[in-house]
Amino acid sequence: EADIYQTPRYLVIGTGKKITLECSQTMGHDKMYWYQQDPGMELHLIHYSYGVNSTEKGDLSSESTVSRIRTEHFPLTLESARPSHTSQYLCASSELASGSINEQFFGPGTRLTVL
Amino acid sequence: LAKTTQPISMDSYEGQEVNITCSHNNIATNDYITWYQQFPSQGPRFIIQGYKTKVTNEVASLFIPADRKSSTLSLPRVSLSDTAVYYCLVGDDNTDKLIFGTGTRLQVFP
């Protein structure tokens, strides 16, 4: 079944640790996105990609980095986690544009807590 | 990207029809109007999209007047499970980035 997956779902780590949040989709979508959302607040786009070897920064400045080596995989990395990185991280994907706004399919999210 | 304005919150009771209006005065000719739903601790989920007049699917209807400066999401006979945040977004096929805004928090009571 075509879907979008994120692991881990929950992560609690100490300050200074390097972490990678995984995102994979089996829908063959070219576009992928990372959003950051604090509880009860709006989503902020932090990274997106048009396809393999394409990465762009979003509207919200983030200390994280992303890579897109394979179409289906779009991991997000924090080299040195800090308490200010505590948030929910949502991954999404969509097809390339075809006139209207393409529907974005979201993963379940990773809730990160940095102590 | 056109800016959208929605009510921060709405309350309703089970079985009622809920209409959430979104204002987008600066909508461009090529822009479409899209609505997403988000439950707590989950990613948003696409509900409906339209360009003009009326669009209906199995979960909602979208009403767009001729000037397209606003739109109304209509949820017929809501249930407790419709309690969620609803986001209105506008953009066209050049829209790489969706601006979700704060959305409308709908609370459905028994």
CSV table of N, CA and C in Angstrom, one decimal, chain A residues 23-67:
chain,number,residue,atom,x,y,z
A,23,CYS,N,12.3,9.7,6.9
A,23,CYS,CA,11.0,9.8,6.2
A,23,CYS,C,11.1,9.1,4.9
A,24,SER,N,10.2,8.2,4.6
A,24,SER,CA,10.2,7.4,3.4
A,24,SER,C,8.8,7.4,2.8
A,25,GLN,N,8.7,7.5,1.5
A,25,GLN,CA,7.3,7.4,0.9
A,25,GLN,C,7.4,6.4,-0.3
A,26,THR,N,6.3,5.6,-0.5
A,26,THR,CA,6.3,4.6,-1.5
A,26,THR,C,5.3,5.0,-2.6
A,27,MET,N,5.0,6.3,-2.8
A,27,MET,CA,4.1,6.8,-3.8
A,27,MET,C,4.8,7.3,-5.0
A,28,GLY,N,6.1,7.3,-5.0
A,28,GLY,CA,6.8,7.7,-6.2
A,28,GLY,C,6.8,9.2,-6.4
A,29,HIS,N,6.5,10.0,-5.3
A,29,HIS,CA,6.4,11.4,-5.4
A,29,HIS,C,7.7,12.1,-5.6
A,30,ASP,N,7.8,13.1,-6.4
A,30,ASP,CA,9.0,13.8,-6.6
A,30,ASP,C,9.3,14.9,-5.5
A,31,LYS,N,8.2,15.5,-5.0
A,31,LYS,CA,8.3,16.6,-4.1
A,31,LYS,C,8.2,16.0,-2.6
A,32,MET,N,9.1,16.4,-1.8
A,32,MET,CA,9.0,16.1,-0.4
A,32,MET,C,9.3,17.3,0.5
A,33,TYR,N,8.7,17.3,1.7
A,33,TYR,CA,8.8,18.5,2.6
A,33,TYR,C,9.0,18.0,4.0
A,34,TRP,N,9.6,18.9,4.8
A,34,TRP,CA,9.7,18.8,6.3
A,34,TRP,C,9.0,20.1,6.9
A,35,TYR,N,8.1,19.8,7.8
A,35,TYR,CA,7.5,20.9,8.6
A,35,TYR,C,7.8,20.7,10.1
A,36,GLN,N,7.8,21.8,10.8
A,36,GLN,CA,8.0,21.8,12.2
A,36,GLN,C,6.7,22.4,12.8
A,37,GLN,N,6.2,21.8,13.9
A,37,GLN,CA,5.0,22.3,14.5
A,37,GLN,C,5.1,22.1,16.0
A,38,ASP,N,5.0,23.2,16.7
A,38,ASP,CA,4.9,23.1,18.2
A,38,ASP,C,3.4,22.9,18.6
A,39,PRO,N,3.2,22.3,19.7
A,39,PRO,CA,1.8,21.9,20.1
A,39,PRO,C,0.8,23.1,20.0
A,40,GLY,N,-0.3,22.9,19.3
A,40,GLY,CA,-1.3,23.9,19.2
A,40,GLY,C,-0.9,25.1,18.3
A,41,MET,N,0.2,25.0,17.7
A,41,MET,CA,0.6,26.1,16.8
A,41,MET,C,0.6,25.7,15.3
A,42,GLU,N,0.9,26.7,14.5
A,42,GLU,CA,0.9,26.4,13.1
A,42,GLU,C,2.1,25.6,12.6
A,43,LEU,N,1.9,25.0,11.4
A,43,LEU,CA,3.0,24.3,10.8
A,43,LEU,C,4.0,25.3,10.1
A,44,HIS,N,5.2,25.1,10.2
A,44,HIS,CA,6.2,25.9,9.5
A,44,HIS,C,7.1,25.0,8.6
A,45,LEU,N,7.2,25.4,7.3
A,45,LEU,CA,8.0,24.6,6.4
A,45,LEU,C,9.5,24.9,6.7
A,46,ILE,N,10.3,23.9,6.9
A,46,ILE,CA,11.7,24.1,7.2
A,46,ILE,C,12.6,23.6,6.0
A,47,HIS,N,12.2,22.6,5.3
A,47,HIS,CA,12.9,22.1,4.1
A,47,HIS,C,12.0,21.5,3.1
A,48,TYR,N,12.4,21.6,1.8
A,48,TYR,CA,11.7,20.9,0.8
A,48,TYR,C,12.6,20.4,-0.3
A,49,SER,N,12.1,19.6,-1.2
A,49,SER,CA,12.9,19.0,-2.2
A,49,SER,C,12.1,18.7,-3.5
A,50,TYR,N,12.6,19.1,-4.7
A,50,TYR,CA,11.9,18.8,-5.9
A,50,TYR,C,12.1,17.4,-6.4
A,51,GLY,N,13.2,16.8,-6.0
A,51,GLY,CA,13.6,15.5,-6.4
A,51,GLY,C,15.0,15.1,-6.0
A,52,VAL,N,15.5,14.1,-6.6
A,52,VAL,CA,16.9,13.6,-6.2
A,52,VAL,C,17.9,14.7,-6.3
A,53,ASN,N,18.7,14.9,-5.3
A,53,ASN,CA,19.8,15.9,-5.3
A,53,ASN,C,19.3,17.3,-5.2
A,54,SER,N,18.0,17.5,-5.0
A,54,SER,CA,17.5,18.9,-4.8
A,54,SER,C,17.0,19.1,-3.4
A,55,THR,N,17.5,20.1,-2.7
A,55,THR,CA,17.1,20.5,-1.4
A,55,THR,C,17.0,22.0,-1.3
A,56,GLU,N,16.0,22.5,-0.6
A,56,GLU,CA,15.8,23.9,-0.5
A,56,GLU,C,15.4,24.2,1.0
A,57,LYS,N,15.7,25.4,1.4
A,57,LYS,CA,15.3,25.8,2.8
A,57,LYS,C,13.9,26.4,2.7
A,58,GLY,N,13.1,26.2,3.7
A,58,GLY,CA,11.8,26.7,3.8
A,58,GLY,C,11.7,28.1,4.4
A,59,ASP,N,10.5,28.4,4.9
A,59,ASP,CA,10.2,29.7,5.4
A,59,ASP,C,10.8,29.9,6.8
A,60,LEU,N,10.9,28.9,7.6
A,60,LEU,CA,11.4,29.0,8.9
A,60,LEU,C,12.8,28.5,9.0
A,61,SER,N,13.7,29.4,9.5
A,61,SER,CA,15.1,29.1,9.6
A,61,SER,C,15.2,27.9,10.5
A,62,SER,N,16.0,26.9,10.1
A,62,SER,CA,16.2,25.7,10.9
A,62,SER,C,17.7,25.3,10.9
A,63,GLU,N,18.2,24.8,12.1
A,63,GLU,CA,19.6,24.4,12.1
A,63,GLU,C,19.7,23.0,11.6
A,64,SER,N,18.6,22.4,11.2
A,64,SER,CA,18.7,21.0,10.6
A,64,SER,C,19.1,21.0,9.2
A,65,THR,N,19.6,19.9,8.7
A,65,THR,CA,19.9,19.7,7.3
A,65,THR,C,19.2,18.5,6.7
A,66,VAL,N,19.0,18.4,5.4
A,66,VAL,CA,18.4,17.3,4.8
A,66,VAL,C,19.2,16.8,3.6
A,67,SER,N,18.8,15.7,3.1
A,67,SER,CA,19.5,15.1,1.9
A,67,SER,C,18.4,14.4,1.1
